[in-house]
PDB file of N, CA and C in Angstrom:
ATOM      1  N   GLN A 296     -67.589-138.895 170.740  1.00  0.00           N
ATOM      2  CA  GLN A 296     -66.250-138.890 171.222  1.00  0.00           C
ATOM      3  C   GLN A 296     -65.486-137.675 170.677  1.00  0.00           C
ATOM      4  N   VAL A 297     -64.562-137.212 171.484  1.00  0.00           N
ATOM      5  CA  VAL A 297     -63.771-136.049 171.130  1.00  0.00           C
ATOM      6  C   VAL A 297     -62.552-136.494 170.337  1.00  0.00           C
ATOM      7  N   GLN A 298     -62.258-135.749 169.294  1.00  0.00           N
ATOM      8  CA  GLN A 298     -61.050-135.982 168.516  1.00  0.00           C
ATOM      9  C   GLN A 298     -60.179-134.739 168.534  1.00  0.00           C
ATOM     10  N   VAL A 299     -58.892-134.951 168.690  1.00  0.00           N
ATOM     11  CA  VAL A 299     -57.935-133.863 168.647  1.00  0.00           C
ATOM     12  C   VAL A 299     -56.887-134.195 167.598  1.00  0.00           C
ATOM     13  N   VAL A 300     -56.492-133.192 166.848  1.00  0.00           N
ATOM     14  CA  VAL A 300     -55.481-133.355 165.813  1.00  0.00           C
ATOM     15  C   VAL A 300     -54.434-132.275 165.985  1.00  0.00           C
ATOM     16  N   GLU A 301     -53.231-132.689 166.323  1.00  0.00           N
ATOM     17  CA  GLU A 301     -52.113-131.775 166.497  1.00  0.00           C
ATOM     18  C   GLU A 301     -51.323-131.660 165.196  1.00  0.00           C
ATOM     19  N   SER A 302     -50.761-130.492 164.972  1.00  0.00           N
ATOM     20  CA  SER A 302     -49.965-130.275 163.778  1.00  0.00           C
ATOM     21  C   SER A 302     -48.951-129.168 164.026  1.00  0.00           C
ATOM     22  N   GLY A 303     -48.002-129.050 163.118  1.00  0.00           N
ATOM     23  CA  GLY A 303     -47.041-127.963 163.159  1.00  0.00           C
ATOM     24  C   GLY A 303     -45.641-128.349 163.577  1.00  0.00           C
ATOM     25  N   GLY A 304     -45.453-129.568 164.034  1.00  0.00           N
ATOM     26  CA  GLY A 304     -44.133-129.982 164.465  1.00  0.00           C
ATOM     27  C   GLY A 304     -43.199-130.236 163.302  1.00  0.00           C
ATOM     28  N   GLY A 305     -41.947-130.442 163.631  1.00  0.00           N
ATOM     29  CA  GLY A 305     -40.936-130.701 162.638  1.00  0.00           C
ATOM     30  C   GLY A 305     -39.556-130.520 163.215  1.00  0.00           C
ATOM     31  N   LEU A 306     -38.583-130.457 162.333  1.00  0.00           N
ATOM     32  CA  LEU A 306     -37.191-130.262 162.729  1.00  0.00           C
ATOM     33  C   LEU A 306     -36.880-128.779 162.797  1.00  0.00           C
ATOM     34  N   VAL A 307     -36.306-128.348 163.909  1.00  0.00           N
ATOM     35  CA  VAL A 307     -35.944-126.950 164.095  1.00  0.00           C
ATOM     36  C   VAL A 307     -34.579-126.884 164.772  1.00  0.00           C
ATOM     37  N   GLN A 308     -33.802-125.885 164.413  1.00  0.00           N
ATOM     38  CA  GLN A 308     -32.481-125.706 165.013  1.00  0.00           C
ATOM     39  C   GLN A 308     -32.589-125.093 166.403  1.00  0.00           C
ATOM     40  N   PRO A 309     -31.617-125.356 167.262  1.00  0.00           N
ATOM     41  CA  PRO A 309     -31.603-124.690 168.570  1.00  0.00           C
ATOM     42  C   PRO A 309     -31.696-123.175 168.405  1.00  0.00           C
ATOM     43  N   GLY A 310     -32.521-122.561 169.246  1.00  0.00           N
ATOM     44  CA  GLY A 310     -32.765-121.138 169.150  1.00  0.00           C
ATOM     45  C   GLY A 310     -33.904-120.766 168.226  1.00  0.00           C
ATOM     46  N   GLY A 311     -34.425-121.720 167.500  1.00  0.00           N
ATOM     47  CA  GLY A 311     -35.489-121.465 166.553  1.00  0.00           C
ATOM     48  C   GLY A 311     -36.863-121.460 167.196  1.00  0.00           C
ATOM     49  N   SER A 312     -37.882-121.293 166.352  1.00  0.00           N
ATOM     50  CA  SER A 312     -39.259-121.192 166.809  1.00  0.00           C
ATOM     51  C   SER A 312     -40.180-122.047 165.956  1.00  0.00           C
ATOM     52  N   VAL A 313     -41.233-122.539 166.573  1.00  0.00           N
ATOM     53  CA  VAL A 313     -42.309-123.228 165.870  1.00  0.00           C
ATOM     54  C   VAL A 313     -43.625-122.879 166.539  1.00  0.00           C
ATOM     55  N   ARG A 314     -44.703-123.024 165.792  1.00  0.00           N
ATOM     56  CA  ARG A 314     -46.042-122.796 166.308  1.00  0.00           C
ATOM     57  C   ARG A 314     -46.865-124.048 166.067  1.00  0.00           C
ATOM     58  N   LEU A 315     -47.305-124.666 167.130  1.00  0.00           N
ATOM     59  CA  LEU A 315     -48.123-125.862 167.047  1.00  0.00           C
ATOM     60  C   LEU A 315     -49.600-125.489 167.064  1.00  0.00           C
ATOM     61  N   SER A 316     -50.406-126.286 166.376  1.00  0.00           N
ATOM     62  CA  SER A 316     -51.844-126.093 166.353  1.00  0.00           C
ATOM     63  C   SER A 316     -52.542-127.376 166.770  1.00  0.00           C
ATOM     64  N   CYS A 317     -53.724-127.221 167.334  1.00  0.00           N
ATOM     65  CA  CYS A 317     -54.551-128.349 167.721  1.00  0.00           C
ATOM     66  C   CYS A 317     -55.991-128.021 167.376  1.00  0.00           C
ATOM     67  N   THR A 318     -56.611-128.883 166.594  1.00  0.00           N
ATOM     68  CA  THR A 318     -58.012-128.729 166.237  1.00  0.00           C
ATOM     69  C   THR A 318     -58.828-129.775 166.972  1.00  0.00           C
ATOM     70  N   VAL A 319     -59.867-129.332 167.657  1.00  0.00           N
ATOM     71  CA  VAL A 319     -60.698-130.195 168.495  1.00  0.00           C
ATOM     72  C   VAL A 319     -62.088-130.297 167.892  1.00  0.00           C
ATOM     73  N   SER A 320     -62.633-131.497 167.850  1.00  0.00           N
ATOM     74  CA  SER A 320     -63.989-131.708 167.357  1.00  0.00           C
ATOM     75  C   SER A 320     -64.750-132.621 168.307  1.00  0.00           C
ATOM     76  N   GLY A 321     -66.080-132.499 168.296  1.00  0.00           N
ATOM     77  CA  GLY A 321     -66.916-133.386 169.079  1.00  0.00           C
ATOM     78  C   GLY A 321     -67.242-132.920 170.483  1.00  0.00           C
ATOM     79  N   THR A 322     -66.974-131.667 170.804  1.00  0.00           N
ATOM     80  CA  THR A 322     -67.272-131.152 172.131  1.00  0.00           C
ATOM     81  C   THR A 322     -67.390-129.637 172.093  1.00  0.00           C
ATOM     82  N   ILE A 323     -67.892-129.091 173.186  1.00  0.00           N
ATOM     83  CA  ILE A 323     -67.966-127.635 173.323  1.00  0.00           C
ATOM     84  C   ILE A 323     -66.618-127.166 173.839  1.00  0.00           C
ATOM     85  N   PHE A 324     -65.788-126.767 172.931  1.00  0.00           N
ATOM     86  CA  PHE A 324     -64.396-126.467 173.217  1.00  0.00           C
ATOM     87  C   PHE A 324     -64.220-125.315 174.203  1.00  0.00           C
ATOM     88  N   SER A 325     -65.035-124.295 174.076  1.00  0.00           N
ATOM     89  CA  SER A 325     -64.799-123.042 174.783  1.00  0.00           C
ATOM     90  C   SER A 325     -64.903-123.139 176.299  1.00  0.00           C
ATOM     91  N   ILE A 326     -65.572-124.146 176.826  1.00  0.00           N
ATOM     92  CA  ILE A 326     -65.804-124.222 178.260  1.00  0.00           C
ATOM     93  C   ILE A 326     -64.650-124.854 179.032  1.00  0.00           C
ATOM     94  N   TYR A 327     -63.698-125.433 178.342  1.00  0.00           N
ATOM     95  CA  TYR A 327     -62.647-126.181 179.009  1.00  0.00           C
ATOM     96  C   TYR A 327     -61.384-125.376 179.237  1.00  0.00           C
ATOM     97  N   ALA A 328     -60.735-125.658 180.349  1.00  0.00           N
ATOM     98  CA  ALA A 328     -59.334-125.303 180.488  1.00  0.00           C
ATOM     99  C   ALA A 328     -58.538-126.289 179.639  1.00  0.00           C
ATOM    100  N   VAL A 329     -57.709-125.776 178.767  1.00  0.00           N
ATOM    101  CA  VAL A 329     -56.982-126.617 177.830  1.00  0.00           C
ATOM    102  C   VAL A 329     -55.491-126.569 178.123  1.00  0.00           C
ATOM    103  N   ALA A 330     -54.775-127.507 177.540  1.00  0.00           N
ATOM    104  CA  ALA A 330     -53.362-127.622 177.870  1.00  0.00           C
ATOM    105  C   ALA A 330     -52.593-128.298 176.758  1.00  0.00           C
ATOM    106  N   TRP A 331     -51.311-128.030 176.749  1.00  0.00           N
ATOM    107  CA  TRP A 331     -50.352-128.762 175.943  1.00  0.00           C
ATOM    108  C   TRP A 331     -49.495-129.624 176.852  1.00  0.00           C
ATOM    109  N   TYR A 332     -49.290-130.853 176.442  1.00  0.00           N
ATOM    110  CA  TYR A 332     -48.422-131.791 177.115  1.00  0.00           C
ATOM    111  C   TYR A 332     -47.313-132.210 176.154  1.00  0.00           C
ATOM    112  N   ARG A 333     -46.263-132.785 176.704  1.00  0.00           N
ATOM    113  CA  ARG A 333     -45.227-133.348 175.847  1.00  0.00           C
ATOM    114  C   ARG A 333     -44.635-134.595 176.486  1.00  0.00           C
ATOM    115  N   GLN A 334     -44.099-135.444 175.628  1.00  0.00           N
ATOM    116  CA  GLN A 334     -43.450-136.657 176.083  1.00  0.00           C
ATOM    117  C   GLN A 334     -42.164-136.839 175.294  1.00  0.00           C
ATOM    118  N   ALA A 335     -41.049-136.754 175.993  1.00  0.00           N
ATOM    119  CA  ALA A 335     -39.749-136.951 175.385  1.00  0.00           C
ATOM    120  C   ALA A 335     -39.427-138.435 175.351  1.00  0.00           C
ATOM    121  N   PRO A 336     -38.517-138.843 174.480  1.00  0.00           N
ATOM    122  CA  PRO A 336     -38.156-140.260 174.401  1.00  0.00           C
ATOM    123  C   PRO A 336     -37.698-140.806 175.753  1.00  0.00           C
ATOM    124  N   GLY A 337     -38.295-141.911 176.167  1.00  0.00           N
ATOM    125  CA  GLY A 337     -37.916-142.550 177.413  1.00  0.00           C
ATOM    126  C   GLY A 337     -38.409-141.871 178.666  1.00  0.00           C
ATOM    127  N   LYS A 338     -39.256-140.850 178.545  1.00  0.00           N
ATOM    128  CA  LYS A 338     -39.744-140.120 179.698  1.00  0.00           C
ATOM    129  C   LYS A 338     -41.265-140.122 179.735  1.00  0.00           C
ATOM    130  N   GLN A 339     -41.819-139.748 180.880  1.00  0.00           N
ATOM    131  CA  GLN A 339     -43.260-139.674 181.038  1.00  0.00           C
ATOM    132  C   GLN A 339     -43.802-138.378 180.445  1.00  0.00           C
ATOM    133  N   ARG A 340     -45.083-138.412 180.106  1.00  0.00           N
ATOM    134  CA  ARG A 340     -45.746-137.220 179.611  1.00  0.00           C
ATOM    135  C   ARG A 340     -45.822-136.169 180.719  1.00  0.00           C
ATOM    136  N   GLU A 341     -45.593-134.908 180.358  1.00  0.00           N
ATOM    137  CA  GLU A 341     -45.640-133.836 181.325  1.00  0.00           C
ATOM    138  C   GLU A 341     -46.450-132.662 180.797  1.00  0.00           C
ATOM    139  N   LEU A 342     -47.050-131.926 181.707  1.00  0.00           N
ATOM    140  CA  LEU A 342     -47.809-130.735 181.355  1.00  0.00           C
ATOM    141  C   LEU A 342     -46.848-129.606 181.014  1.00  0.00           C
ATOM    142  N   VAL A 343     -47.059-128.980 179.874  1.00  0.00           N
ATOM    143  CA  VAL A 343     -46.210-127.894 179.413  1.00  0.00           C
ATOM    144  C   VAL A 343     -46.849-126.537 179.657  1.00  0.00           C
ATOM    145  N   ALA A 344     -48.114-126.395 179.303  1.00  0.00           N
ATOM    146  CA  ALA A 344     -48.804-125.118 179.414  1.00  0.00           C
ATOM    147  C   ALA A 344     -50.293-125.345 179.542  1.00  0.00           C
ATOM    148  N   GLY A 345     -50.951-124.543 180.362  1.00  0.00           N
ATOM    149  CA  GLY A 345     -52.383-124.605 180.540  1.00  0.00           C
ATOM    150  C   GLY A 345     -53.021-123.247 180.343  1.00  0.00           C
ATOM    151  N   LEU A 346     -54.260-123.249 179.876  1.00  0.00           N
ATOM    152  CA  LEU A 346     -55.002-122.014 179.604  1.00  0.00           C
ATOM    153  C   LEU A 346     -56.447-122.199 180.008  1.00  0.00           C
ATOM    154  N   ARG A 347     -56.913-121.398 180.975  1.00  0.00           N
ATOM    155  CA  ARG A 347     -58.289-121.452 181.419  1.00  0.00           C
ATOM    156  C   ARG A 347     -59.172-120.596 180.530  1.00  0.00           C
ATOM    157  N   PRO A 348     -60.494-120.843 180.552  1.00  0.00           N
ATOM    158  CA  PRO A 348     -61.398-120.008 179.755  1.00  0.00           C
ATOM    159  C   PRO A 348     -61.319-118.527 180.089  1.00  0.00           C
ATOM    160  N   ASP A 349     -60.952-118.186 181.331  1.00  0.00           N
ATOM    161  CA  ASP A 349     -60.839-116.786 181.714  1.00  0.00           C
ATOM    162  C   ASP A 349     -59.526-116.145 181.276  1.00  0.00           C
ATOM    163  N   GLY A 350     -58.662-116.910 180.628  1.00  0.00           N
ATOM    164  CA  GLY A 350     -57.412-116.392 180.119  1.00  0.00           C
ATOM    165  C   GLY A 350     -56.203-116.621 180.998  1.00  0.00           C
ATOM    166  N   ASN A 351     -56.394-117.104 182.208  1.00  0.00           N
ATOM    167  CA  ASN A 351     -55.261-117.382 183.075  1.00  0.00           C
ATOM    168  C   ASN A 351     -54.446-118.548 182.530  1.00  0.00           C
ATOM    169  N   THR A 352     -53.141-118.444 182.655  1.00  0.00           N
ATOM    170  CA  THR A 352     -52.231-119.447 182.126  1.00  0.00           C
ATOM    171  C   THR A 352     -51.294-119.961 183.200  1.00  0.00           C
ATOM    172  N   ASN A 353     -50.740-121.137 182.954  1.00  0.00           N
ATOM    173  CA  ASN A 353     -49.656-121.649 183.762  1.00  0.00           C
ATOM    174  C   ASN A 353     -48.723-122.431 182.861  1.00  0.00           C
ATOM    175  N   TYR A 354     -47.435-122.411 183.212  1.00  0.00           N
ATOM    176  CA  TYR A 354     -46.414-123.017 182.381  1.00  0.00           C
ATOM    177  C   TYR A 354     -45.450-123.838 183.211  1.00  0.00           C
ATOM    178  N   LEU A 355     -44.933-124.875 182.579  1.00  0.00           N
ATOM    179  CA  LEU A 355     -43.809-125.598 183.142  1.00  0.00           C
ATOM    180  C   LEU A 355     -42.655-124.619 183.345  1.00  0.00           C
ATOM    181  N   ASP A 356     -41.984-124.713 184.477  1.00  0.00           N
ATOM    182  CA  ASP A 356     -40.931-123.747 184.792  1.00  0.00           C
ATOM    183  C   ASP A 356     -39.896-123.621 183.675  1.00  0.00           C
ATOM    184  N   SER A 357     -39.531-124.721 183.069  1.00  0.00           N
ATOM    185  CA  SER A 357     -38.469-124.709 182.075  1.00  0.00           C
ATOM    186  C   SER A 357     -38.859-124.032 180.767  1.00  0.00           C
ATOM    187  N   VAL A 358     -40.151-123.760 180.559  1.00  0.00           N
ATOM    188  CA  VAL A 358     -40.585-123.119 179.321  1.00  0.00           C
ATOM    189  C   VAL A 358     -41.115-121.709 179.540  1.00  0.00           C
ATOM    190  N   LYS A 359     -41.187-121.256 180.779  1.00  0.00           N
ATOM    191  CA  LYS A 359     -41.683-119.913 181.064  1.00  0.00           C
ATOM    192  C   LYS A 359     -40.841-118.864 180.352  1.00  0.00           C
ATOM    193  N   GLY A 360     -41.522-117.935 179.714  1.00  0.00           N
ATOM    194  CA  GLY A 360     -40.838-116.893 178.970  1.00  0.00           C
ATOM    195  C   GLY A 360     -40.497-117.269 177.554  1.00  0.00           C
ATOM    196  N   ARG A 361     -40.625-118.548 177.216  1.00  0.00           N
ATOM    197  CA  ARG A 361     -40.307-119.012 175.869  1.00  0.00           C
ATOM    198  C   ARG A 361     -41.536-119.506 175.109  1.00  0.00           C
ATOM    199  N   PHE A 362     -42.472-120.113 175.822  1.00  0.00           N
ATOM    200  CA  PHE A 362     -43.666-120.683 175.202  1.00  0.00           C
ATOM    201  C   PHE A 362     -44.892-119.841 175.542  1.00  0.00           C
ATOM    202  N   THR A 363     -45.842-119.789 174.618  1.00  0.00           N
ATOM    203  CA  THR A 363     -47.096-119.082 174.836  1.00  0.00           C
ATOM    204  C   THR A 363     -48.253-119.933 174.333  1.00  0.00           C
ATOM    205  N   ILE A 364     -49.211-120.206 175.207  1.00  0.00           N
ATOM    206  CA  ILE A 364     -50.400-120.951 174.835  1.00  0.00           C
ATOM    207  C   ILE A 364     -51.525-119.969 174.527  1.00  0.00           C
ATOM    208  N   SER A 365     -52.320-120.276 173.515  1.00  0.00           N
ATOM    209  CA  SER A 365     -53.445-119.435 173.140  1.00  0.00           C
ATOM    210  C   SER A 365     -54.548-120.302 172.547  1.00  0.00           C
ATOM    211  N   ARG A 366     -55.705-119.687 172.327  1.00  0.00           N
ATOM    212  CA  ARG A 366     -56.822-120.432 171.768  1.00  0.00           C
ATOM    213  C   ARG A 366     -57.697-119.529 170.920  1.00  0.00           C
ATOM    214  N   ASP A 367     -58.417-120.139 169.986  1.00  0.00           N
ATOM    215  CA  ASP A 367     -59.406-119.468 169.161  1.00  0.00           C
ATOM    216  C   ASP A 367     -60.676-120.296 169.271  1.00  0.00           C
ATOM    217  N   ASN A 368     -61.579-119.877 170.132  1.00  0.00           N
ATOM    218  CA  ASN A 368     -62.784-120.663 170.392  1.00  0.00           C
ATOM    219  C   ASN A 368     -63.701-120.764 169.177  1.00  0.00           C
ATOM    220  N   ALA A 369     -63.711-119.748 168.329  1.00  0.00           N
ATOM    221  CA  ALA A 369     -64.548-119.781 167.137  1.00  0.00           C
ATOM    222  C   ALA A 369     -64.116-120.868 166.171  1.00  0.00           C
ATOM    223  N   LYS A 370     -62.844-121.245 166.225  1.00  0.00           N
ATOM    224  CA  LYS A 370     -62.306-122.269 165.340  1.00  0.00           C
ATOM    225  C   LYS A 370     -62.048-123.589 166.045  1.00  0.00           C
ATOM    226  N   ASN A 371     -62.366-123.672 167.325  1.00  0.00           N
ATOM    227  CA  ASN A 371     -62.063-124.859 168.130  1.00  0.00           C
ATOM    228  C   ASN A 371     -60.590-125.244 168.005  1.00  0.00           C
ATOM    229  N   ARG A 372     -59.740-124.255 168.137  1.00  0.00           N
ATOM    230  CA  ARG A 372     -58.311-124.484 167.993  1.00  0.00           C
ATOM    231  C   ARG A 372     -57.538-123.896 169.159  1.00  0.00           C
ATOM    232  N   MET A 373     -56.425-124.524 169.448  1.00  0.00           N
ATOM    233  CA  MET A 373     -55.489-124.016 170.421  1.00  0.00           C
ATOM    234  C   MET A 373     -54.097-124.084 169.826  1.00  0.00           C
ATOM    235  N   TYR A 374     -53.213-123.244 170.355  1.00  0.00           N
ATOM    236  CA  TYR A 374     -51.894-123.077 169.773  1.00  0.00           C
ATOM    237  C   TYR A 374     -50.833-123.058 170.855  1.00  0.00           C
ATOM    238  N   LEU A 375     -49.640-123.398 170.449  1.00  0.00           N
ATOM    239  CA  LEU A 375     -48.482-123.260 171.321  1.00  0.00           C
ATOM    240  C   LEU A 375     -47.353-122.646 170.507  1.00  0.00           C
ATOM    241  N   GLN A 376     -47.041-121.397 170.811  1.00  0.00           N
ATOM    242  CA  GLN A 376     -45.899-120.731 170.205  1.00  0.00           C
ATOM    243  C   GLN A 376     -44.667-121.058 171.031  1.00  0.00           C
ATOM    244  N   MET A 377     -43.652-121.598 170.388  1.00  0.00           N
ATOM    245  CA  MET A 377     -42.449-122.028 171.076  1.00  0.00           C
ATOM    246  C   MET A 377     -41.250-121.302 170.484  1.00  0.00           C
ATOM    247  N   ASN A 378     -40.568-120.543 171.316  1.00  0.00           N
ATOM    248  CA  ASN A 378     -39.404-119.770 170.905  1.00  0.00           C
ATOM    249  C   ASN A 378     -38.171-120.229 171.674  1.00  0.00           C
ATOM    250  N   SER A 379     -37.023-119.832 171.169  1.00  0.00           N
ATOM    251  CA  SER A 379     -35.745-120.129 171.823  1.00  0.00           C
ATOM    252  C   SER A 379     -35.630-121.602 172.184  1.00  0.00           C
ATOM    253  N   LEU A 380     -35.915-122.437 171.226  1.00  0.00           N
ATOM    254  CA  LEU A 380     -35.965-123.870 171.484  1.00  0.00           C
ATOM    255  C   LEU A 380     -34.584-124.450 171.762  1.00  0.00           C
ATOM    256  N   THR A 381     -34.572-125.450 172.617  1.00  0.00           N
ATOM    257  CA  THR A 381     -33.359-126.174 172.978  1.00  0.00           C
ATOM    258  C   THR A 381     -33.559-127.654 172.705  1.00  0.00           C
ATOM    259  N   PRO A 382     -32.475-128.426 172.630  1.00  0.00           N
ATOM    260  CA  PRO A 382     -32.641-129.870 172.423  1.00  0.00           C
ATOM    261  C   PRO A 382     -33.503-130.540 173.480  1.00  0.00           C
ATOM    262  N   GLU A 383     -33.545-129.976 174.686  1.00  0.00           N
ATOM    263  CA  GLU A 383     -34.370-130.541 175.751  1.00  0.00           C
ATOM    264  C   GLU A 383     -35.865-130.389 175.486  1.00  0.00           C
ATOM    265  N   ASP A 384     -36.230-129.569 174.515  1.00  0.00           N
ATOM    266  CA  ASP A 384     -37.630-129.427 174.131  1.00  0.00           C
ATOM    267  C   ASP A 384     -38.074-130.505 173.149  1.00  0.00           C
ATOM    268  N   THR A 385     -37.162-131.320 172.683  1.00  0.00           N
ATOM    269  CA  THR A 385     -37.504-132.386 171.752  1.00  0.00           C
ATOM    270  C   THR A 385     -38.480-133.358 172.402  1.00  0.00           C
ATOM    271  N   ALA A 386     -39.632-133.533 171.774  1.00  0.00           N
ATOM    272  CA  ALA A 386     -40.677-134.378 172.337  1.00  0.00           C
ATOM    273  C   ALA A 386     -41.833-134.455 171.360  1.00  0.00           C
ATOM    274  N   VAL A 387     -42.739-135.376 171.634  1.00  0.00           N
ATOM    275  CA  VAL A 387     -44.030-135.385 170.972  1.00  0.00           C
ATOM    276  C   VAL A 387     -44.966-134.519 171.795  1.00  0.00           C
ATOM    277  N   TYR A 388     -45.592-133.550 171.166  1.00  0.00           N
ATOM    278  CA  TYR A 388     -46.467-132.603 171.849  1.00  0.00           C
ATOM    279  C   TYR A 388     -47.921-132.960 171.600  1.00  0.00           C
ATOM    280  N   TYR A 389     -48.711-132.936 172.682  1.00  0.00           N
ATOM    281  CA  TYR A 389     -50.113-133.316 172.651  1.00  0.00           C
ATOM    282  C   TYR A 389     -50.984-132.196 173.204  1.00  0.00           C
ATOM    283  N   CYS A 390     -52.215-132.113 172.724  1.00  0.00           N
ATOM    284  CA  CYS A 390     -53.188-131.197 173.298  1.00  0.00           C
ATOM    285  C   CYS A 390     -54.292-131.976 173.989  1.00  0.00           C
ATOM    286  N   ASN A 391     -54.881-131.346 175.004  1.00  0.00           N
ATOM    287  CA  ASN A 391     -55.948-131.974 175.768  1.00  0.00           C
ATOM    288  C   ASN A 391     -56.560-130.917 176.679  1.00  0.00           C
ATOM    289  N   THR A 392     -57.520-131.338 177.513  1.00  0.00           N
ATOM    290  CA  THR A 392     -57.946-130.473 178.596  1.00  0.00           C
ATOM    291  C   THR A 392     -56.849-130.457 179.656  1.00  0.00           C
ATOM    292  N   PHE A 393     -56.959-129.517 180.569  1.00  0.00           N
ATOM    293  CA  PHE A 393     -55.980-129.416 181.633  1.00  0.00           C
ATOM    294  C   PHE A 393     -55.902-130.702 182.444  1.00  0.00           C
ATOM    295  N   SER A 394     -57.026-131.389 182.589  1.00  0.00           N
ATOM    296  CA  SER A 394     -57.097-132.613 183.372  1.00  0.00           C
ATOM    297  C   SER A 394     -56.938-133.882 182.542  1.00  0.00           C
ATOM    298  N   GLY A 395     -56.672-133.749 181.252  1.00  0.00           N
ATOM    299  CA  GLY A 395     -56.509-134.911 180.394  1.00  0.00           C
ATOM    300  C   GLY A 395     -57.797-135.649 180.116  1.00  0.00           C
ATOM    301  N   LEU A 396     -58.894-134.934 179.975  1.00  0.00           N
ATOM    302  CA  LEU A 396     -60.209-135.536 179.812  1.00  0.00           C
ATOM    303  C   LEU A 396     -60.393-136.225 178.462  1.00  0.00           C
ATOM    304  N   TRP A 397     -59.876-135.617 177.403  1.00  0.00           N
ATOM    305  CA  TRP A 397     -60.112-136.158 176.075  1.00  0.00           C
ATOM    306  C   TRP A 397     -59.193-137.330 175.751  1.00  0.00           C
ATOM    307  N   ASP A 398     -59.635-138.142 174.782  1.00  0.00           N
ATOM    308  CA  ASP A 398     -58.748-139.175 174.261  1.00  0.00           C
ATOM    309  C   ASP A 398     -57.526-138.507 173.643  1.00  0.00           C
ATOM    310  N   TRP A 399     -56.381-139.108 173.879  1.00  0.00           N
ATOM    311  CA  TRP A 399     -55.142-138.543 173.358  1.00  0.00           C
ATOM    312  C   TRP A 399     -55.047-138.714 171.852  1.00  0.00           C
ATOM    313  N   GLY A 400     -54.588-137.665 171.193  1.00  0.00           N
ATOM    314  CA  GLY A 400     -54.329-137.745 169.774  1.00  0.00           C
ATOM    315  C   GLY A 400     -52.968-138.355 169.502  1.00  0.00           C
ATOM    316  N   LYS A 401     -52.557-138.310 168.248  1.00  0.00           N
ATOM    317  CA  LYS A 401     -51.254-138.855 167.882  1.00  0.00           C
ATOM    318  C   LYS A 401     -50.098-137.940 168.285  1.00  0.00           C
ATOM    319  N   GLY A 402     -50.393-136.679 168.529  1.00  0.00           N
ATOM    320  CA  GLY A 402     -49.358-135.720 168.855  1.00  0.00           C
ATOM    321  C   GLY A 402     -48.610-135.260 167.613  1.00  0.00           C
ATOM    322  N   THR A 403     -47.734-134.298 167.813  1.00  0.00           N
ATOM    323  CA  THR A 403     -46.873-133.826 166.740  1.00  0.00           C
ATOM    324  C   THR A 403     -45.444-133.741 167.269  1.00  0.00           C
ATOM    325  N   LEU A 404     -44.524-134.270 166.517  1.00  0.00           N
ATOM    326  CA  LEU A 404     -43.142-134.378 166.964  1.00  0.00           C
ATOM    327  C   LEU A 404     -42.373-133.098 166.670  1.00  0.00           C
ATOM    328  N   VAL A 405     -41.727-132.577 167.696  1.00  0.00           N
ATOM    329  CA  VAL A 405     -40.810-131.453 167.558  1.00  0.00           C
ATOM    330  C   VAL A 405     -39.409-131.957 167.873  1.00  0.00           C
ATOM    331  N   THR A 406     -38.528-131.834 166.911  1.00  0.00           N
ATOM    332  CA  THR A 406     -37.145-132.243 167.087  1.00  0.00           C
ATOM    333  C   THR A 406     -36.251-131.017 166.990  1.00  0.00           C
ATOM    334  N   VAL A 407     -35.540-130.736 168.052  1.00  0.00           N
ATOM    335  CA  VAL A 407     -34.648-129.575 168.110  1.00  0.00           C
ATOM    336  C   VAL A 407     -33.221-130.091 168.004  1.00  0.00           C
ATOM    337  N   SER A 408     -32.608-129.829 166.881  1.00  0.00           N
ATOM    338  CA  SER A 408     -31.273-130.353 166.618  1.00  0.00           C
ATOM    339  C   SER A 408     -30.612-129.541 165.524  1.00  0.00           C
ATOM    340  N   SER A 409     -29.298-129.439 165.614  1.00  0.00           N
ATOM    341  CA  SER A 409     -28.521-128.785 164.577  1.00  0.00           C
ATOM    342  C   SER A 409     -27.961-129.786 163.579  1.00  0.00           C
TER     343      SER A 409
END
């Protein structure tokens, strides 16, 4: 079974930045299109950013220009750099394949507040 562990979340002020990390074990990480998802309080989980093995990316419209997804296949890790954060970015952030193939991890909470 695949395990994912997200980290890097915390409290950040509006306009601030954080970098989330996800470590994946139990699978051949490099072959998958990977993604970051988020779920805000009282809302459904949504796709935030996707990254294919060929390097092509896609982003939720509201985060374009602010968030950057990346990966390090040698370390089985993926990252989400988040800049210019707003309170609307407050959510639990999860990593997975683009299609949600892996079991969901616990996520990491990002709270944007002054």
